[in-house]
Coordinates of C-alpha atoms in Angstrom, one line a residue:
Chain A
X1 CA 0.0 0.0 0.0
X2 CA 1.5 3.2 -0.8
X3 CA 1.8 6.0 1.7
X4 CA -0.6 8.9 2.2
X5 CA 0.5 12.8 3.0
X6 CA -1.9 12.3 6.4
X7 CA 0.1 12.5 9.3
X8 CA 0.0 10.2 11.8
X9 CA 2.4 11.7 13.9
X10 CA 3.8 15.6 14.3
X11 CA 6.2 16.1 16.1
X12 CA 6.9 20.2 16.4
X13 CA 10.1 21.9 17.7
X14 CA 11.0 19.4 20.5
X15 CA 13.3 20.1 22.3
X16 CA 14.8 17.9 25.4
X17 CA 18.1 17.6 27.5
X18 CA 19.7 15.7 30.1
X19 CA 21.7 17.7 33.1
X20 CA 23.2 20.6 31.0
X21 CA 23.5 18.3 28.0
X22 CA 20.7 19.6 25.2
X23 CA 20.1 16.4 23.3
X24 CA 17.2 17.9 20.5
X25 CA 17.0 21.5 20.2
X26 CA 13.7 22.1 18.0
X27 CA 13.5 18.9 16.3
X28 CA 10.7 19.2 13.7
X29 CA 9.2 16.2 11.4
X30 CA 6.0 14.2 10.2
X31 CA 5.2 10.5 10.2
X32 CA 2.6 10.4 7.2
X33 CA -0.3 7.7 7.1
X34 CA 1.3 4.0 6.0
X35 CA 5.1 5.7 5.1
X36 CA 8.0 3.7 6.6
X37 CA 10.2 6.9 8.0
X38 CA 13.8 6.3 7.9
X39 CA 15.6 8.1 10.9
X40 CA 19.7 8.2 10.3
X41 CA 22.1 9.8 12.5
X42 CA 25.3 9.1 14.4
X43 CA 25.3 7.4 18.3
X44 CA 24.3 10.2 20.2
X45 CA 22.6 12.2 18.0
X46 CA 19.1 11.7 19.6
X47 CA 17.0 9.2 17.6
X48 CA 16.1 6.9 20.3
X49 CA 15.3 9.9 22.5
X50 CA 13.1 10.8 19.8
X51 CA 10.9 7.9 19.4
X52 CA 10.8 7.4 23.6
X53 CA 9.6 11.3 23.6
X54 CA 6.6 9.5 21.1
X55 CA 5.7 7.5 23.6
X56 CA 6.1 9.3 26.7
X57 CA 9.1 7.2 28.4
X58 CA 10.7 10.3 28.1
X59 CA 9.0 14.1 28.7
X60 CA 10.4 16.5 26.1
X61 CA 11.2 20.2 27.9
X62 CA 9.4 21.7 24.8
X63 CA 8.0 21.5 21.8
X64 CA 4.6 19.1 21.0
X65 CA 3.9 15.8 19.8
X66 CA 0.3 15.1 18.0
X67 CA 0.0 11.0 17.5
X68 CA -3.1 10.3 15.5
X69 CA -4.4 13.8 16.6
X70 CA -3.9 13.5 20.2
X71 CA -1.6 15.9 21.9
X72 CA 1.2 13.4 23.7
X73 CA 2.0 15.2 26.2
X74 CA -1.8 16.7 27.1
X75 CA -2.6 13.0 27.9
X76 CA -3.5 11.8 31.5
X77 CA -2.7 8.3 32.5
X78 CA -5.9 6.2 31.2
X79 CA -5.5 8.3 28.1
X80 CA -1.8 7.4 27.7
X81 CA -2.3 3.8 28.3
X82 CA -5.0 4.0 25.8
X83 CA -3.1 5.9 23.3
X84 CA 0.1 3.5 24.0
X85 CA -2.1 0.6 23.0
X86 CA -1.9 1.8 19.1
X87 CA 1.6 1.9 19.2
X88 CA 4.4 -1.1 18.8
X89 CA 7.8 -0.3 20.0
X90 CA 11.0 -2.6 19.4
X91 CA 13.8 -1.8 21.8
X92 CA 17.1 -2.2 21.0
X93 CA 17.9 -5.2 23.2
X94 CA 14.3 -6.8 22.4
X95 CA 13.4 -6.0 25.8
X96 CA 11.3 -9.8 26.4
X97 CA 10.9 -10.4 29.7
X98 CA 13.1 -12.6 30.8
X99 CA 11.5 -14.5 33.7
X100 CA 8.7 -15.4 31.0
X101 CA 8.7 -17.9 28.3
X102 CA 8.1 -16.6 24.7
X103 CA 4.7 -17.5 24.9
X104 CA 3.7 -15.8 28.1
X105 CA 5.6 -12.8 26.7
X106 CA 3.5 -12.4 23.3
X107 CA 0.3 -13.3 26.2
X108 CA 1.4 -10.6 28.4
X109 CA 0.7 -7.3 26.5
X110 CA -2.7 -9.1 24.5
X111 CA -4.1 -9.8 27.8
X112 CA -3.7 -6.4 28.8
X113 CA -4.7 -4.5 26.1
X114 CA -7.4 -6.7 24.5
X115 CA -9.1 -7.9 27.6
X116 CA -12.5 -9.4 25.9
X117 CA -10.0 -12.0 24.3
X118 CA -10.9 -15.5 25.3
X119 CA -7.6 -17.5 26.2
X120 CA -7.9 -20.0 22.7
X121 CA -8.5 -16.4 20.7
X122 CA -5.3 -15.4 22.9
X123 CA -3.3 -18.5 22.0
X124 CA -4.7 -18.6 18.1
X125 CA -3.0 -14.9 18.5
X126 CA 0.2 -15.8 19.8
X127 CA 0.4 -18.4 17.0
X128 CA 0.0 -16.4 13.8
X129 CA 2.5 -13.5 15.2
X130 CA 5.1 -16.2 16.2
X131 CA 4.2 -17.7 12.6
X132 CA 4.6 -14.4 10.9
X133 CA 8.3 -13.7 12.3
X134 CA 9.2 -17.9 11.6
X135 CA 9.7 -18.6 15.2
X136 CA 6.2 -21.0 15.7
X137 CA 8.7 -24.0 17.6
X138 CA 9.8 -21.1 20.3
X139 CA 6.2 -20.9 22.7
X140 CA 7.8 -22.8 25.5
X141 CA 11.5 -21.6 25.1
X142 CA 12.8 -19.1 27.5
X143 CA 14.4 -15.8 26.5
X144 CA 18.2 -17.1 26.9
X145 CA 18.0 -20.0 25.4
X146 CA 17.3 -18.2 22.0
X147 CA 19.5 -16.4 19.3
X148 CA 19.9 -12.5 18.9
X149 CA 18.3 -12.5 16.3
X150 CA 15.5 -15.3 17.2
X151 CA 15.1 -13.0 20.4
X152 CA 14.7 -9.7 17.9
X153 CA 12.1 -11.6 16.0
X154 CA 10.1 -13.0 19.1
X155 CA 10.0 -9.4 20.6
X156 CA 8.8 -8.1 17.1
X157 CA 6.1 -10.8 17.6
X158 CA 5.3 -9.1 20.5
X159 CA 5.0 -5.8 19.2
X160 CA 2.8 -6.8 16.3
X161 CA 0.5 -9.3 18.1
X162 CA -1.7 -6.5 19.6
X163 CA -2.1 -5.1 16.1
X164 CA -0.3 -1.6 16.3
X165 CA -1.2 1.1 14.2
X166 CA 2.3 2.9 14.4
X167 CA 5.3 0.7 15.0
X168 CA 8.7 2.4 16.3
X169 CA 11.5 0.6 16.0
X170 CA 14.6 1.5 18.0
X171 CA 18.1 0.5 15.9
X172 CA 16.2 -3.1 14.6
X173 CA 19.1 -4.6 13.3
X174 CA 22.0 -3.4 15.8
X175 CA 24.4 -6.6 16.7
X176 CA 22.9 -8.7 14.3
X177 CA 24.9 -10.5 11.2
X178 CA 24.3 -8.9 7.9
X179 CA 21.6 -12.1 7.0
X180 CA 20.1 -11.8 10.1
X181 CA 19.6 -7.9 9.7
X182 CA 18.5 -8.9 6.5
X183 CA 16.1 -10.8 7.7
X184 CA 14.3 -8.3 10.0
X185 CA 14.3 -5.5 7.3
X186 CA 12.5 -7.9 5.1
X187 CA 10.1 -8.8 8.0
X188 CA 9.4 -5.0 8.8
X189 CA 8.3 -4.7 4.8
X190 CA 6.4 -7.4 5.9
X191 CA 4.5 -6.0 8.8
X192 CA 4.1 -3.1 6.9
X193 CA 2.2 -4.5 4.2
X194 CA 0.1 -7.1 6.5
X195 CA -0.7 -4.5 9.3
X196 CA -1.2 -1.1 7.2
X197 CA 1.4 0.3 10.0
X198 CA 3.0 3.6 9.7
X199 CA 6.9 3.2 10.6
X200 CA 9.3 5.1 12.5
X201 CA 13.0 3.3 12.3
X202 CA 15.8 4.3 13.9
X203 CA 19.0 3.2 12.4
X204 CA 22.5 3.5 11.6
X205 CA 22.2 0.4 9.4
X206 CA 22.8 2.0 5.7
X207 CA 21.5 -1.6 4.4
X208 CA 18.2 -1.8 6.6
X209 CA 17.5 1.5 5.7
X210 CA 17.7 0.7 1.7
X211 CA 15.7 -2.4 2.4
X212 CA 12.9 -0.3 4.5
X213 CA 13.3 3.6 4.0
X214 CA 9.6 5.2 1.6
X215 CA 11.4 8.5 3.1
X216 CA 14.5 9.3 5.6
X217 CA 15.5 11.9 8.0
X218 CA 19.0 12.4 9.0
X219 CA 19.4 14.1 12.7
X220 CA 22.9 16.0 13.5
X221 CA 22.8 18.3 16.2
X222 CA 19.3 17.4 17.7
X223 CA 17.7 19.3 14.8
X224 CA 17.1 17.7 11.0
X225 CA 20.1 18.0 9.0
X226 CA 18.4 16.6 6.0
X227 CA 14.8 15.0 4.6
X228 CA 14.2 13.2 1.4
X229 CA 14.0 10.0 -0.5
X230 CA 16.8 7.6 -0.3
X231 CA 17.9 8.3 -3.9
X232 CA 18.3 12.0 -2.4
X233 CA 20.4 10.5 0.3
X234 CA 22.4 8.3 -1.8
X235 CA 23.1 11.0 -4.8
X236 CA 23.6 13.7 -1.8
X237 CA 27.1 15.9 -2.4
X238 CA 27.2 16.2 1.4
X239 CA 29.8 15.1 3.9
X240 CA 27.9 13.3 6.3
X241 CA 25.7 12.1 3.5
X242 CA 28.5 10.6 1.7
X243 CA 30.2 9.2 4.8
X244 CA 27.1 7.4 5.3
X245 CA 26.1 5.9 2.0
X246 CA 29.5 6.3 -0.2
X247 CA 31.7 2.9 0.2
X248 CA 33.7 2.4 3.3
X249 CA 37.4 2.3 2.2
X250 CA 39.0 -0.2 3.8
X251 CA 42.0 0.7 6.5
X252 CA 45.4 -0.7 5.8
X253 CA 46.9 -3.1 8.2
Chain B
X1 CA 71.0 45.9 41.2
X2 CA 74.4 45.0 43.5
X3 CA 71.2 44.5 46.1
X4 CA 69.1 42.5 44.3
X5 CA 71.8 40.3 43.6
X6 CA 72.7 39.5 47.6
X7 CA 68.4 39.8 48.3
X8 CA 67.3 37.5 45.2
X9 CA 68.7 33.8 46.1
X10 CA 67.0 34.7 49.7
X11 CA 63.9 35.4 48.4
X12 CA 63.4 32.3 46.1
X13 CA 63.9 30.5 49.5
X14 CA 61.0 32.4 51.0
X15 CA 57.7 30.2 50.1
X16 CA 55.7 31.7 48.0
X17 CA 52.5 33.9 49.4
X18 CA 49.4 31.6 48.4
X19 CA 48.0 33.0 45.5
X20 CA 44.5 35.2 46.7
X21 CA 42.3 34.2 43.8
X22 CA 43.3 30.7 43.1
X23 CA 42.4 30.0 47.2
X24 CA 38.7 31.9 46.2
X25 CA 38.4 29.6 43.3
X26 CA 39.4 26.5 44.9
X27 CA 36.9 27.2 48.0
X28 CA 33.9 28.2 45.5
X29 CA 34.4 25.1 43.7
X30 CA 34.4 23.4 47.2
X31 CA 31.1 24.8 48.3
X32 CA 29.7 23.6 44.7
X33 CA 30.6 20.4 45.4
X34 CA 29.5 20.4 48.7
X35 CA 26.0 21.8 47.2
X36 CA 26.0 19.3 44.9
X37 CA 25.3 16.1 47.2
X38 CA 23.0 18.2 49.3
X39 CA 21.2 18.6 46.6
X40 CA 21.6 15.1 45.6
X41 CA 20.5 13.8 49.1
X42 CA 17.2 15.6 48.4
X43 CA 16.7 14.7 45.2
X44 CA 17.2 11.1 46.2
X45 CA 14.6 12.1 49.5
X46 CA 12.1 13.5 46.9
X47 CA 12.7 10.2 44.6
X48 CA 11.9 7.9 47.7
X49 CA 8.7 9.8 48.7
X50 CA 7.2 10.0 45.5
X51 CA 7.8 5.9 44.8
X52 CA 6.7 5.3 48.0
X53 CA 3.4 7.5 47.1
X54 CA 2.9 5.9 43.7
X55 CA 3.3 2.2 45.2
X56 CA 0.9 2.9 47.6
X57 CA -1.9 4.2 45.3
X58 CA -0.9 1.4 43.1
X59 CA -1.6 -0.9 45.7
X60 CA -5.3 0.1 46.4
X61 CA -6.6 0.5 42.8
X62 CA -8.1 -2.1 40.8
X63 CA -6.5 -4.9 39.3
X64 CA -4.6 -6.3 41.3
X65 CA -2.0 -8.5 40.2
X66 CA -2.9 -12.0 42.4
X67 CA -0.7 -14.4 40.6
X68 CA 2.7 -12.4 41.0
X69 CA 1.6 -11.7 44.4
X70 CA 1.4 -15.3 44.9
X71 CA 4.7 -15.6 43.0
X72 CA 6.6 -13.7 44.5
X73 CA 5.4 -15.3 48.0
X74 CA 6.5 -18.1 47.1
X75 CA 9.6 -16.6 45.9
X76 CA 10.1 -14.8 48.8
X77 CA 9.3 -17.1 51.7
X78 CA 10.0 -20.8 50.1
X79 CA 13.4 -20.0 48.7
X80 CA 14.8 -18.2 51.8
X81 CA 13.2 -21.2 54.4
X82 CA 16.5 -23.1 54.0
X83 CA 18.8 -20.2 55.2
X84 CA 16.7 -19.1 57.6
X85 CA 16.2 -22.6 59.5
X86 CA 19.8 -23.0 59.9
X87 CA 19.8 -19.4 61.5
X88 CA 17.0 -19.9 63.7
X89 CA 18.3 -23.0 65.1
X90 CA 22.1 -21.8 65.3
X91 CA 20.5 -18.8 67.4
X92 CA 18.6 -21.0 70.2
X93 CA 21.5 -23.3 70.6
X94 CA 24.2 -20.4 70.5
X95 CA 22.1 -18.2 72.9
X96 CA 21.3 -21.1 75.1
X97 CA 25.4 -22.8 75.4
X98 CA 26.5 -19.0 76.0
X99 CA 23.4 -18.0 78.4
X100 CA 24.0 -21.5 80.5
X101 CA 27.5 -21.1 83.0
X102 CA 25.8 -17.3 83.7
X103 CA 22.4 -18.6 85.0
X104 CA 24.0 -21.3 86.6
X105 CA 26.4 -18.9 88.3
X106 CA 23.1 -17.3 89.8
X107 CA 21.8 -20.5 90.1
X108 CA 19.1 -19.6 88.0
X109 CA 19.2 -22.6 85.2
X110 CA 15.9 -23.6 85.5
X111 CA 14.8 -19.7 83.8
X112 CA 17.2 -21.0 81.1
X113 CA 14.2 -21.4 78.5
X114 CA 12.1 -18.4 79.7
X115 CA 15.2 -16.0 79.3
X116 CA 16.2 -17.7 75.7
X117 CA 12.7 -18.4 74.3
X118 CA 12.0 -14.4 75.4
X119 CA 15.0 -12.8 73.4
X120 CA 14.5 -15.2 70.7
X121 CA 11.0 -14.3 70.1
X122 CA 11.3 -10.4 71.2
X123 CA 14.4 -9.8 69.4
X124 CA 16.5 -12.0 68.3
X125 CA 14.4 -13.8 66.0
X126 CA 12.4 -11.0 64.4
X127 CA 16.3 -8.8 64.0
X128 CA 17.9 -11.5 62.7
X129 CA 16.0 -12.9 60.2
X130 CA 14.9 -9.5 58.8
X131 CA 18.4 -8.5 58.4
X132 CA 19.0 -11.8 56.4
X133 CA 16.0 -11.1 54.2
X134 CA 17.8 -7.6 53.9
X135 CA 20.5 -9.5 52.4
X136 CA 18.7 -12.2 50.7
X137 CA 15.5 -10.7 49.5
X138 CA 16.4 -7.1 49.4
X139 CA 19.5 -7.6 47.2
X140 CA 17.4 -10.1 45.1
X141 CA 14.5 -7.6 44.1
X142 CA 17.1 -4.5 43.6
X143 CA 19.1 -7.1 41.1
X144 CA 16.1 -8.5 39.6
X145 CA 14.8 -5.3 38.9
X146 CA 18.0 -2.8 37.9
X147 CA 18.4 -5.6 35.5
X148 CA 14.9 -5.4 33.8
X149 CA 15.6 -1.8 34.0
X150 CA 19.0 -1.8 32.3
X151 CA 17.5 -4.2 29.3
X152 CA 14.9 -1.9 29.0
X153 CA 12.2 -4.4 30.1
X154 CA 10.3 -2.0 32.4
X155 CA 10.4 0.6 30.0
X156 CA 8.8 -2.4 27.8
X157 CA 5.6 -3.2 30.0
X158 CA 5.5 0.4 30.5
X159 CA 4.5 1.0 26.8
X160 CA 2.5 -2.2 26.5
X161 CA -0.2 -0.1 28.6
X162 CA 1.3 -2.2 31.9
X163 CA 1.8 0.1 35.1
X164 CA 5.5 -2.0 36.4
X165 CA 4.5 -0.6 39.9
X166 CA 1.5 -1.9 39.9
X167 CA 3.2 -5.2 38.5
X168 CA 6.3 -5.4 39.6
X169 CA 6.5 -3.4 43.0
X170 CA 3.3 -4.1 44.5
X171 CA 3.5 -7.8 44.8
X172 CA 7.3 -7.4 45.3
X173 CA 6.4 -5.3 48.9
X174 CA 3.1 -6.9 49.8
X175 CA 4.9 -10.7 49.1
X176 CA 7.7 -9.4 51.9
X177 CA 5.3 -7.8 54.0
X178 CA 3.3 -10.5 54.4
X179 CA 6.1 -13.5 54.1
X180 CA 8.4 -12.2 56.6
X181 CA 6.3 -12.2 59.7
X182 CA 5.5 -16.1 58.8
X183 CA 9.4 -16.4 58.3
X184 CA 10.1 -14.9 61.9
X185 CA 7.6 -17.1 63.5
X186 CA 9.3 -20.1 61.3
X187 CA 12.4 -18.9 62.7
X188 CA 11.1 -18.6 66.1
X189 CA 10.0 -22.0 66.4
X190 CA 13.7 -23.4 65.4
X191 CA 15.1 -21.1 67.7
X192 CA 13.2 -22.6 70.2
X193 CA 13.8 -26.0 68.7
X194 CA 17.7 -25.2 68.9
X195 CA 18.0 -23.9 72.7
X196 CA 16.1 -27.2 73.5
X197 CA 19.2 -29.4 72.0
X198 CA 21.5 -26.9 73.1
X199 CA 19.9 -27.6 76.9
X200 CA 19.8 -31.0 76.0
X201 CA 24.3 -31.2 75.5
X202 CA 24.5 -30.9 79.5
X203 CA 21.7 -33.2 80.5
X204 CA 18.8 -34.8 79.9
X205 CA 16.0 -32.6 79.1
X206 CA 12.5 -33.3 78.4
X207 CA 10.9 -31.7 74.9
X208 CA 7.4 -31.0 76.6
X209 CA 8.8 -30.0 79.8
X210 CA 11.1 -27.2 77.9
X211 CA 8.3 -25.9 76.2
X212 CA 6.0 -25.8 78.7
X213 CA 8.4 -24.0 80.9
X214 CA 9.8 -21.4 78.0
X215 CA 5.9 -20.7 76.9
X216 CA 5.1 -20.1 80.3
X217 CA 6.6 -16.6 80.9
X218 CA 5.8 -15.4 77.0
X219 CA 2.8 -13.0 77.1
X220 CA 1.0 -11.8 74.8
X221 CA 2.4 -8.3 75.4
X222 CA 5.9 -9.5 74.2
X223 CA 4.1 -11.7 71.0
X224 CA 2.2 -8.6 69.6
X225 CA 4.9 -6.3 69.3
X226 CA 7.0 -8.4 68.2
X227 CA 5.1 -9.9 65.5
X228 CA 3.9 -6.3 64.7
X229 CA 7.0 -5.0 64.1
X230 CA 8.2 -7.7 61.4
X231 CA 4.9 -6.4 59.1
X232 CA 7.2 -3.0 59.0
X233 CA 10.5 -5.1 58.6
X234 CA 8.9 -6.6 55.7
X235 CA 7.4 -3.6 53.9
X236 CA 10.8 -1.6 54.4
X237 CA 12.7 -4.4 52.6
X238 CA 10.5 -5.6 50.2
X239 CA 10.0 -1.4 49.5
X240 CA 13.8 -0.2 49.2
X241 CA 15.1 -3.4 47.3
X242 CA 12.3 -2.1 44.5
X243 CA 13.2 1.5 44.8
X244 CA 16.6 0.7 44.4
X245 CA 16.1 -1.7 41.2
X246 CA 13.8 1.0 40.3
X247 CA 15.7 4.1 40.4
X248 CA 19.3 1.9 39.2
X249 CA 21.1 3.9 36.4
X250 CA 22.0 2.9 32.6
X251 CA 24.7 -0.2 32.7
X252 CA 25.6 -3.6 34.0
X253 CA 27.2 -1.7 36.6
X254 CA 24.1 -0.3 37.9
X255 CA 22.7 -3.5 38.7
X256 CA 25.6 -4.5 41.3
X257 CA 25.2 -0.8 43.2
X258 CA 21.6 -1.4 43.1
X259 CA 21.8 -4.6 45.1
X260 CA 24.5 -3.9 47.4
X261 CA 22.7 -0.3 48.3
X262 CA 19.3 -2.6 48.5
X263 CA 21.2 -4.4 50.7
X264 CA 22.9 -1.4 53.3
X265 CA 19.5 0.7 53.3
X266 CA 17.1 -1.8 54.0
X267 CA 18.9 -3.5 57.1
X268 CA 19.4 0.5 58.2
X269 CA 15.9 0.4 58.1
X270 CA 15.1 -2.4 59.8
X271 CA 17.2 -1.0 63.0
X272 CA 15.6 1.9 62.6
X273 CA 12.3 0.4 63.0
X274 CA 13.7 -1.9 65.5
X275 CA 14.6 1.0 67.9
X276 CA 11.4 2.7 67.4
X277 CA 9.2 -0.2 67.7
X278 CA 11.4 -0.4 71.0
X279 CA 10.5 2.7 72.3
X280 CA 6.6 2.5 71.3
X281 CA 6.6 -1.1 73.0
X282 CA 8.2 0.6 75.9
X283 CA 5.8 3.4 76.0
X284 CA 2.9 1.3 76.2

């Protein structure tokens, strides 16, 4: 499905620090209707502040954040939750509860948010998102005893089994090999086209951002440095631009 | 100049006057410092108060999370009942071996369970195995929980529309508060259980007959108190091991200063309470 120019999210002149350490200073974009939004930058640069700002882990100092209409940081708490519920979030580490097996980790956000679910509706659910990330032998497993990148795809399970509208993904494919990272690009142009889901993804993977990216955003100095298509990005005359898409050359020994 | 040549190698010897500004500097930067943890003492005051606010209006709204509560009781109380039988028992035979040559200096032996079944179940008992749930317990939730922190998993059920204090602290403190009066009790009875075999090593001592006589003296003005106070031992620990998880910084690092401050604040706590539980019981 291709993306519309409706906004989903609007994020206007945020601006947040830590101690006397200004991380975004009047960061301004959109996340339009059904658009997988690329956001590049260096470590450090602010992208995961960014997307935690979205969802409220984080309260910007300024600045506003409409998601689907709704001013973020207007919300009280039954409103957040509420709000929270349309919105999938992959953390960098995959964040699954560890003290849970990968079935009561998928069981644990669906029998919070959809409560009228009947325990074989919750267990047909589990099922098909396990099946759709290629992990359907892992219910009874335990965190540790899987793969990095079996434990990425199992917390994308859980992201996608309470059927997001918006789906944030923090750095998907950090510490992964370059089949594995593969892999999980190809599986968010998957979600994307089974879910209808509009996309934020952070990255500082070049390839997961070819694989992914309808348009990107690259942060430098908590503001954006530069917005367009990838073929922008990749034809781009500019420093950082080039440093991130031009060939690495390769360091003799 | 002929005099500056005889005064200058003098001079150099003199030590130097401390330079004015430098001193001003060093002292300002002092007082910074100094205002620094001050300020971070408060900040760490106002961090405490507001958790402890939030986990109590967490625990008295609705939906209550019964099957961690029931897990982490069972957590709690069941894994530490190994390390806490040993104690009790080492305590009553300990207490009675040492207590023994006094009495029978007096030629008071026969109060020998009275006096030890007393402190046991006053003190000894309720102290001593609060300060090894401290250890055991405490340091447990702080590392359990700085570690979901550090991985990000709180931050994880916090945008799956989960309150973590309402799941993870809640059944956390109400699990200690209401495991670690049974423990003391538990411990109780194998402290009694201990200065029996300890009475037993110099003579021949009846089971019944020690009971009888070591029950005999214990009101229910020492019981109350006692048992009251370890509902407070309990909350404290079970509260500061998840504040400390809670509130653990970014890094593996993090998780280890979490535990070991679980650790040092909650057994401060527990003498704390100890000492005012000691006054109120001495009031009344």
């Amino acid at each position: 499905m291709e993306p519309s120019s409706q906004p989903v999210i609007v994020v206007r002149d945020l601006k947040i620090g830590f101690g006397k350490l200004p991380v975004l200073k009047g960061l301004t974009l959109n996340l339009n209707t059904k658009e997988n939004l690329v956001v590049l930058g260096k470590s450090g640069s602010g992208k995961s502040v960014l997307i935690k700002c979205i969802v409220r882990l984080l309260r910007s100092d300024s600045g506003t954040i409409d998601v689907m209409g709704e001013r973020i940081g207007e919300l009280n708490a039954s409103d957040l939750a509420a709000m929270r519920m349309k919105i999938g979030f992959l953390f960098q580490s995959g964040a699954l509860y560890d003290s849970m097996t990968i079935k009561e980790n998928l069981a644990f956000p669906l029998k919070r948010i959809k409560r009228n679910l009947s325990s074989k509706q919750i267990d047909e659910k589990i099922n098909e998102a396990l099946e759709n990330v290629g992990l359907s032998d892992t219910l009874d497993k335990m965190p540790s005893q899987l793969s990095g990148g079996m434990r990425k795809r199992a917390s994308l399970a859980r992201t996608i089994v309470v059927d997001p509208q918006i789906m944030l993904y923090d750095e998907p494919t950090t510490g992964l090999d370059p089949v594995t990272s593969d892999e999980i690009s190809a599986l968010i142009n998957q979600i994307q086209e089974k879910y209808n889901t509009s996309s934020i993804i952070i990255t500082h993977d070049i390839e997961c951002a070819r694989a992914t990216a309808d348009r990107m955003i690259m942060l430098k100095d908590g503001k954006v440095y530069m917005e367009g298509s990838l073929e922008d990005f990749e034809t781009s005359s500019d420093e950082l631009m080039q440093s991130f898409f031009k060939p690495k050359i390769k360091h003799q020994r | 100049m002929k005099h500056m040549k005889v005064i200058g190698p003098v001079l150099k010897r003199i030590p130097r006057l401390p330079n004015v500004k430098q001193q001003a500097i060093k002292l300002s930067e002092n007082a910074i410092r100094k205002t620094e943890k001050v300020n971070q003492f408060f900040l760490e005051v106002g961090a405490f108060t507001l958790f402890f606010w939030l986990t109590f209006k967490a625990t008295f709204s609705r939906d209550f999370e019964f099957r961690e509560f029931l897990r982490q009781c069972y957590l709690v109380g069941n894994k530490t009942l190994p390390l806490i039988t040993i104690t009790g028992l080492v305590i009553g035979l300990v207490l009675t071996i040492q207590s023994r040559p006094i009495l029978a200096e007096f030629g008071a032996l026969s109060m020998l369970p009275n006096m030890v079944t007393l402190s046991i179940v006053k003190e000894m008992g309720p102290v001593v195995t609060a300060l090894i749930c401290a250890g055991k317990i405490g340091s447990g939730m702080g590392a359990e929980l700085g570690s979901m922190k550090v991985t990000e998993q709180i931050d994880a059920m916090e945008v799956s529309s989960t309150n973590p204090i309402r799941f993870l602290v809640v059944p956390r403190v109400l699990a200690a508060t209401f495991m670690i009066p049974i423990l003391v009790l538990y411990a109780d009875a194998f402290g009694i259980m201990g200065s029996w075999l300890g009475a037993n090593i110099k003579g021949d001592v009846n089971f019944v007959l020690f009971t009888t006589q070591a029950f005999s003296s214990l009101g229910f003005s020492d019981l109350f108190p006692a048992i009251i106070k370890t509902f407070f031992f309990g909350a404290a620990i079970g509260f500061v091991g998840c504040f400390k998880g809670f509130t653990a910084g970014r890094g593996t690092r993090s998780v280890g200063i979490a535990a070991n401050e679980s650790v040092v604040m909650a057994s401060m706590f527990v003498i704390l309470i100890d000492l005012v539980a000691a006054q109120i019981t001495d009031m009344l």
